[in-house]
Amino acid sequence: MMKGSVEMDGLKVGLKKKSDLSSYVMSAFYCVFQIDVDVCSGGGDLLQGWKSGAVTTLGSGGSDLTATPIGKALKLHEIQVWKDVDGVLTCDHNICQHEEPVPHLTFDEAAELANFGAKVLHPLSMQPARDGDIHVKVKNSYKPHSPGTLITWSRDMSKAVLTSIVLKQNVTMLDIVSTRMLGQFGFLTKVFSIFEDMGISVDVVATSEVSISHFFGHELDHVVQELEGIAVVNLLQHRSIISFIGNVERSSLILEKTFHVLHTKGVNVQMISQGASKVNISLIVNDGESGQCVRALHSVFFESDMSELVDRS
């Protein structure tokens, strides 16, 4: 530990539990953390939680969710999160054996990676660091001298193509086609109102005027009945989302190489979507094809020389 720092765990900190842990975590970022002025010299408690409820920890991903709001409250320059891997990786080791650590990420890239299934960081952990403009370094506790991954607001993207490929398997697709005529407004509002009422979060969306394709990490049989009152619904299971996190200024190059690889493998893409953050492009394929797709794509983007193509683009 650094000189003057105070070692705390969930019990010492006194974090208090609410029925909705996700609401608790988000509230904790902005409400619950009260810093004692003597904390750096070890003179007082670091945090105080709610006045009622059982003392709790944050569960899986709790180290990230603990470190980043505390770092924001203390106005630190850098937060270090220690894991059992060499930082954020170009691909999940369980899918591809030739993954590499990513030396530098932006907050947008890190958030998209976490949201689409990269297991190194919790999806909510980047928000307080981003708000406080605090650098986050992901290090390997088994290899402390490895450089790890640095996460900041921005980085040099002039030579960047892809940062990482993330695979999310066993998702469900809903094709929803309006039963009303073209030009009728309110269709999207009704669809998303049903999802909101049922507490369902959407992973990926592609839309036209009268049809929507959604992907979810849920079983959705119970949703179809609700939607059939306003649309024709087709439920497709056992699908996978392959997400490319990186420089979408080079999206033409990314898609050119990607579709060439998938065509060679005889794989049809069922949907494509670009995230609002502009650092994510997602493709949908069948579960049974997804692993070989990711390995082939990783070989093209990370295990071969892309520099000539980048210079040309």
Short mmCIF file of C-alpha atoms in Angstrom, two decimals:
data_model
loop_
_atom_site.label_atom_id
_atom_site.label_comp_id
_atom_site.label_asym_id
_atom_site.label_seq_id
_atom_site.Cartn_x
_atom_site.Cartn_y
_atom_site.Cartn_z
CA MET A 1 0.00 0.00 0.00
CA MET A 2 1.07 3.61 -0.55
CA LYS A 3 2.35 5.59 2.42
CA GLY A 4 -0.53 7.26 4.25
CA SER A 5 -3.19 5.04 2.68
CA VAL A 6 -5.83 3.25 4.73
CA GLU A 7 -6.73 -0.40 4.09
CA MET A 8 -10.49 -0.95 4.18
CA ASP A 9 -12.87 -3.77 3.31
CA GLY A 10 -16.66 -3.84 2.87
CA LEU A 11 -17.33 -4.49 6.56
CA LYS A 12 -15.02 -1.71 7.78
CA VAL A 13 -16.41 0.72 5.23
CA GLY A 14 -19.99 -0.04 6.31
CA LEU A 15 -21.72 -0.08 2.95
CA LYS A 16 -25.45 -0.55 3.51
CA LYS A 17 -27.65 -2.83 1.44
CA LYS A 18 -30.88 -1.93 -0.35
CA SER A 19 -33.27 -4.29 -2.11
CA ASP A 20 -32.14 -3.12 -5.56
CA LEU A 21 -28.36 -3.45 -5.60
CA SER A 22 -27.98 -1.78 -9.00
CA SER A 23 -29.84 1.32 -7.76
CA TYR A 24 -27.72 1.22 -4.63
CA VAL A 25 -24.50 1.17 -6.63
CA MET A 26 -25.51 4.10 -8.85
CA SER A 27 -26.68 6.08 -5.83
CA ALA A 28 -23.43 5.27 -4.10
CA PHE A 29 -21.47 7.02 -6.84
CA TYR A 30 -23.10 10.33 -6.04
CA CYS A 31 -24.67 10.17 -2.61
CA VAL A 32 -23.24 7.79 -0.09
CA PHE A 33 -19.51 8.48 -0.06
CA GLN A 34 -18.54 11.01 2.62
CA ILE A 35 -14.80 11.47 2.94
CA ASP A 36 -13.21 12.21 6.30
CA VAL A 37 -10.62 14.99 6.08
CA ASP A 38 -8.08 12.90 7.99
CA VAL A 39 -8.35 9.83 5.76
CA CYS A 40 -4.95 10.26 4.11
CA SER A 41 -3.20 10.18 7.47
CA GLY A 42 -5.34 7.31 8.72
CA GLY A 43 -7.23 9.45 11.18
CA GLY A 44 -10.82 8.49 10.43
CA ASP A 45 -13.35 6.32 8.67
CA LEU A 46 -13.31 6.46 4.90
CA LEU A 47 -17.01 6.12 4.14
CA GLN A 48 -20.40 6.16 5.76
CA GLY A 49 -23.33 4.25 4.27
CA TRP A 50 -27.07 4.43 4.66
CA LYS A 51 -28.47 4.77 8.16
CA SER A 52 -30.33 1.46 7.87
CA GLY A 53 -29.88 -1.94 6.26
CA ALA A 54 -27.37 -4.75 6.61
CA VAL A 55 -23.65 -4.18 6.07
CA THR A 56 -22.77 -5.57 2.66
CA THR A 57 -20.11 -5.80 -0.02
CA LEU A 58 -20.64 -5.08 -3.71
CA GLY A 59 -20.32 -8.71 -4.86
CA SER A 60 -18.83 -9.68 -8.23
CA GLY A 61 -16.92 -6.74 -9.71
CA GLY A 62 -16.99 -5.06 -6.31
CA SER A 63 -13.32 -4.09 -6.36
CA ASP A 64 -13.91 -1.93 -9.45
CA LEU A 65 -17.11 -0.45 -8.07
CA THR A 66 -15.41 0.31 -4.77
CA ALA A 67 -12.18 1.76 -6.16
CA THR A 68 -13.53 4.16 -8.78
CA PRO A 69 -16.09 6.07 -6.65
CA ILE A 70 -13.60 6.30 -3.78
CA GLY A 71 -10.99 7.62 -6.23
CA LYS A 72 -13.47 10.19 -7.53
CA ALA A 73 -14.35 11.32 -4.01
CA LEU A 74 -10.64 11.68 -3.12
CA LYS A 75 -9.92 13.49 -6.42
CA LEU A 76 -7.10 11.07 -7.23
CA HIS A 77 -5.04 11.25 -10.42
CA GLU A 78 -4.99 7.48 -10.97
CA ILE A 79 -6.85 4.39 -9.75
CA GLN A 80 -5.26 0.95 -10.02
CA VAL A 81 -7.48 -2.13 -10.34
CA TRP A 82 -5.60 -5.40 -9.80
CA LYS A 83 -6.85 -8.50 -11.60
CA ASP A 84 -5.58 -11.97 -12.54
CA VAL A 85 -4.88 -11.04 -16.20
CA ASP A 86 -2.44 -8.66 -17.90
CA GLY A 87 -5.03 -5.91 -18.29
CA VAL A 88 -7.86 -5.65 -20.81
CA LEU A 89 -7.32 -8.18 -23.62
CA THR A 90 -7.88 -8.18 -27.38
CA CYS A 91 -10.14 -11.23 -26.93
CA ASP A 92 -11.33 -13.63 -24.22
CA HIS A 93 -8.62 -16.23 -23.58
CA ASN A 94 -11.28 -18.95 -23.39
CA ILE A 95 -12.18 -18.26 -27.04
CA CYS A 96 -8.85 -17.34 -28.61
CA GLN A 97 -5.46 -18.53 -27.36
CA HIS A 98 -3.49 -15.69 -28.99
CA GLU A 99 -5.00 -12.75 -27.13
CA GLU A 100 -2.82 -9.76 -26.25
CA PRO A 101 -3.11 -7.04 -23.60
CA VAL A 102 -4.40 -3.68 -24.83
CA PRO A 103 -1.97 -0.97 -23.66
CA HIS A 104 -4.35 2.02 -23.82
CA LEU A 105 -8.14 2.48 -23.89
CA THR A 106 -10.56 5.37 -23.74
CA PHE A 107 -13.42 5.39 -21.21
CA ASP A 108 -15.88 4.91 -24.07
CA GLU A 109 -14.02 1.83 -25.28
CA ALA A 110 -13.74 0.38 -21.77
CA ALA A 111 -17.45 0.93 -21.09
CA GLU A 112 -18.48 -0.75 -24.36
CA LEU A 113 -16.16 -3.69 -23.67
CA ALA A 114 -17.68 -4.19 -20.24
CA ASN A 115 -21.26 -3.81 -21.51
CA PHE A 116 -20.79 -6.42 -24.21
CA GLY A 117 -19.27 -9.04 -21.97
CA ALA A 118 -15.56 -8.42 -21.44
CA LYS A 119 -15.05 -9.74 -17.92
CA VAL A 120 -12.13 -7.63 -16.73
CA LEU A 121 -14.15 -4.56 -15.65
CA HIS A 122 -17.65 -4.08 -14.26
CA PRO A 123 -19.90 -2.08 -16.67
CA LEU A 124 -20.74 0.55 -14.02
CA SER A 125 -17.18 1.06 -12.78
CA MET A 126 -16.07 3.54 -15.47
CA GLN A 127 -18.68 6.22 -14.75
CA PRO A 128 -17.16 7.77 -11.60
CA ALA A 129 -13.65 7.65 -13.09
CA ARG A 130 -14.88 9.34 -16.26
CA ASP A 131 -16.78 11.98 -14.27
CA GLY A 132 -13.70 12.70 -12.18
CA ASP A 133 -11.29 12.54 -15.17
CA ILE A 134 -9.24 9.95 -13.28
CA HIS A 135 -6.87 7.58 -15.07
CA VAL A 136 -7.60 3.90 -14.45
CA LYS A 137 -4.84 1.31 -14.71
CA VAL A 138 -5.68 -2.40 -14.86
CA LYS A 139 -2.79 -4.51 -13.56
CA ASN A 140 -2.04 -8.21 -13.02
CA SER A 141 -1.56 -9.12 -9.36
CA TYR A 142 0.45 -12.20 -10.42
CA LYS A 143 2.72 -10.13 -12.70
CA PRO A 144 3.07 -6.76 -10.97
CA HIS A 145 5.79 -5.57 -13.38
CA SER A 146 3.60 -6.08 -16.48
CA PRO A 147 2.50 -2.70 -17.89
CA GLY A 148 -1.23 -3.52 -17.86
CA THR A 149 -3.88 -1.33 -19.51
CA LEU A 150 -4.26 2.44 -19.04
CA ILE A 151 -7.78 3.91 -19.43
CA THR A 152 -8.13 7.67 -20.05
CA TRP A 153 -10.50 10.17 -21.67
CA SER A 154 -8.72 10.05 -25.03
CA ARG A 155 -5.79 8.46 -26.85
CA ASP A 156 -4.00 8.70 -30.21
CA MET A 157 -6.28 6.93 -32.70
CA SER A 158 -4.30 7.79 -35.86
CA LYS A 159 -2.99 4.23 -36.27
CA ALA A 160 -5.78 2.42 -34.40
CA VAL A 161 -8.15 0.00 -36.09
CA LEU A 162 -9.54 -2.46 -33.57
CA THR A 163 -9.05 -2.44 -29.81
CA SER A 164 -10.78 -5.71 -28.94
CA ILE A 165 -13.30 -8.28 -30.17
CA VAL A 166 -15.98 -9.31 -27.66
CA LEU A 167 -18.32 -12.28 -27.96
CA LYS A 168 -21.65 -12.52 -26.15
CA GLN A 169 -23.30 -15.90 -26.68
CA ASN A 170 -26.73 -17.39 -26.05
CA VAL A 171 -28.74 -14.25 -26.71
CA THR A 172 -32.28 -14.05 -28.08
CA MET A 173 -33.39 -12.08 -31.14
CA LEU A 174 -36.83 -10.58 -31.63
CA ASP A 175 -37.90 -9.48 -35.09
CA ILE A 176 -40.85 -7.14 -34.58
CA VAL A 177 -42.83 -5.93 -37.61
CA SER A 178 -45.64 -3.41 -37.18
CA THR A 179 -49.13 -4.45 -38.26
CA ARG A 180 -49.91 -0.80 -39.03
CA MET A 181 -49.29 1.08 -42.28
CA LEU A 182 -46.17 3.05 -43.17
CA GLY A 183 -46.02 6.52 -41.67
CA GLN A 184 -47.84 5.62 -38.45
CA PHE A 185 -45.99 7.10 -35.48
CA GLY A 186 -45.75 5.67 -31.96
CA PHE A 187 -44.65 2.12 -32.85
CA LEU A 188 -41.21 2.36 -31.24
CA THR A 189 -42.69 4.06 -28.19
CA LYS A 190 -45.16 1.23 -27.63
CA VAL A 191 -42.51 -1.47 -28.09
CA PHE A 192 -40.07 0.08 -25.63
CA SER A 193 -42.85 0.83 -23.15
CA ILE A 194 -43.57 -2.90 -23.01
CA PHE A 195 -39.88 -3.62 -22.40
CA GLU A 196 -39.76 -0.98 -19.67
CA ASP A 197 -42.85 -2.33 -17.93
CA MET A 198 -41.28 -5.81 -17.91
CA GLY A 199 -37.87 -4.58 -16.76
CA ILE A 200 -36.09 -5.84 -19.88
CA SER A 201 -32.86 -4.29 -21.15
CA VAL A 202 -32.02 -4.37 -24.87
CA ASP A 203 -28.47 -5.23 -25.97
CA VAL A 204 -28.56 -4.31 -29.68
CA VAL A 205 -31.20 -2.62 -31.87
CA ALA A 206 -31.63 -2.18 -35.64
CA THR A 207 -34.74 -0.37 -36.92
CA SER A 208 -36.65 0.66 -40.02
CA GLU A 209 -39.97 2.53 -40.21
CA VAL A 210 -42.09 -0.54 -39.53
CA SER A 211 -39.73 -3.18 -38.16
CA ILE A 212 -37.26 -3.62 -35.32
CA SER A 213 -34.70 -6.29 -34.50
CA HIS A 214 -33.64 -6.53 -30.84
CA PHE A 215 -31.16 -8.70 -29.01
CA PHE A 216 -31.48 -9.59 -25.35
CA GLY A 217 -29.67 -11.66 -22.79
CA HIS A 218 -33.03 -13.00 -21.56
CA GLU A 219 -35.57 -15.71 -22.23
CA LEU A 220 -38.43 -13.79 -23.83
CA ASP A 221 -41.36 -16.17 -24.35
CA HIS A 222 -43.47 -14.10 -21.95
CA VAL A 223 -42.77 -10.89 -23.93
CA VAL A 224 -44.01 -12.21 -27.26
CA GLN A 225 -47.63 -12.34 -26.09
CA GLU A 226 -47.52 -8.67 -25.06
CA LEU A 227 -45.98 -7.58 -28.36
CA GLU A 228 -48.34 -9.57 -30.58
CA GLY A 229 -51.08 -7.03 -29.86
CA ILE A 230 -49.23 -4.42 -31.96
CA ALA A 231 -46.88 -6.41 -34.22
CA VAL A 232 -45.93 -9.68 -35.88
CA VAL A 233 -43.19 -11.16 -33.70
CA ASN A 234 -40.56 -13.76 -34.58
CA LEU A 235 -38.41 -15.07 -31.70
CA LEU A 236 -35.00 -16.49 -32.63
CA GLN A 237 -32.81 -18.06 -29.95
CA HIS A 238 -29.22 -19.33 -29.75
CA ARG A 239 -27.66 -16.29 -31.38
CA SER A 240 -24.37 -14.51 -30.61
CA ILE A 241 -23.28 -10.87 -30.68
CA ILE A 242 -19.76 -10.23 -32.00
CA SER A 243 -18.76 -6.69 -31.05
CA PHE A 244 -15.81 -4.79 -32.52
CA ILE A 245 -14.53 -2.09 -30.16
CA GLY A 246 -12.20 0.41 -31.76
CA ASN A 247 -11.85 3.23 -34.25
CA VAL A 248 -15.09 3.51 -36.24
CA GLU A 249 -13.42 6.19 -38.38
CA ARG A 250 -12.03 3.08 -40.06
CA SER A 251 -15.38 1.29 -40.16
CA SER A 252 -15.14 0.65 -43.91
CA LEU A 253 -11.81 -1.15 -43.43
CA ILE A 254 -13.17 -3.08 -40.43
CA LEU A 255 -16.29 -4.21 -42.28
CA GLU A 256 -14.39 -5.02 -45.49
CA LYS A 257 -12.00 -7.36 -43.68
CA THR A 258 -14.78 -8.78 -41.49
CA PHE A 259 -17.17 -9.68 -44.30
CA HIS A 260 -14.33 -11.20 -46.32
CA VAL A 261 -13.48 -13.48 -43.37
CA LEU A 262 -17.10 -14.43 -42.73
CA HIS A 263 -17.76 -15.07 -46.42
CA THR A 264 -14.73 -17.36 -46.53
CA LYS A 265 -16.14 -19.24 -43.53
CA GLY A 266 -19.58 -19.46 -45.12
CA VAL A 267 -21.17 -17.45 -42.29
CA ASN A 268 -24.16 -15.17 -42.91
CA VAL A 269 -24.53 -12.03 -40.80
CA GLN A 270 -28.11 -11.72 -39.54
CA MET A 271 -27.94 -8.14 -38.29
CA ILE A 272 -25.47 -5.26 -37.98
CA SER A 273 -25.65 -2.29 -35.60
CA GLN A 274 -23.39 0.61 -34.63
CA GLY A 275 -23.50 1.85 -31.05
CA ALA A 276 -24.32 5.45 -30.15
CA SER A 277 -20.88 5.81 -28.56
CA LYS A 278 -19.35 5.45 -32.06
CA VAL A 279 -16.70 3.00 -30.82
CA ASN A 280 -18.73 -0.18 -31.29
CA ILE A 281 -19.96 -2.18 -34.28
CA SER A 282 -21.93 -5.36 -33.56
CA LEU A 283 -22.77 -8.32 -35.79
CA ILE A 284 -25.21 -11.14 -35.12
CA VAL A 285 -24.45 -14.77 -36.05
CA ASN A 286 -25.59 -18.21 -34.93
CA ASP A 287 -24.16 -19.49 -31.64
CA GLY A 288 -22.57 -22.52 -33.27
CA GLU A 289 -20.55 -20.35 -35.67
CA SER A 290 -19.49 -17.61 -33.28
CA GLY A 291 -16.32 -19.12 -31.80
CA GLN A 292 -14.68 -19.90 -35.14
CA CYS A 293 -15.68 -16.44 -36.39
CA VAL A 294 -14.00 -14.66 -33.50
CA ARG A 295 -10.81 -16.73 -33.81
CA ALA A 296 -10.59 -16.05 -37.55
CA LEU A 297 -11.28 -12.33 -37.08
CA HIS A 298 -8.74 -12.04 -34.28
CA SER A 299 -6.13 -13.65 -36.53
CA VAL A 300 -6.76 -11.06 -39.25
CA PHE A 301 -6.88 -7.97 -37.05
CA PHE A 302 -4.35 -8.78 -34.32
CA GLU A 303 -2.08 -11.55 -35.57
CA SER A 304 -1.18 -10.09 -38.97
CA ASP A 305 0.35 -6.81 -40.15
CA MET A 306 -2.37 -4.20 -40.70
CA SER A 307 -0.01 -1.20 -40.98
CA GLU A 308 -0.01 -1.00 -44.80
CA LEU A 309 -3.81 -1.09 -44.94
CA VAL A 310 -4.04 1.55 -42.21
CA ASP A 311 -1.62 3.87 -44.05
CA ARG A 312 -3.67 3.50 -47.24
CA SER A 313 -6.95 4.24 -45.49
#
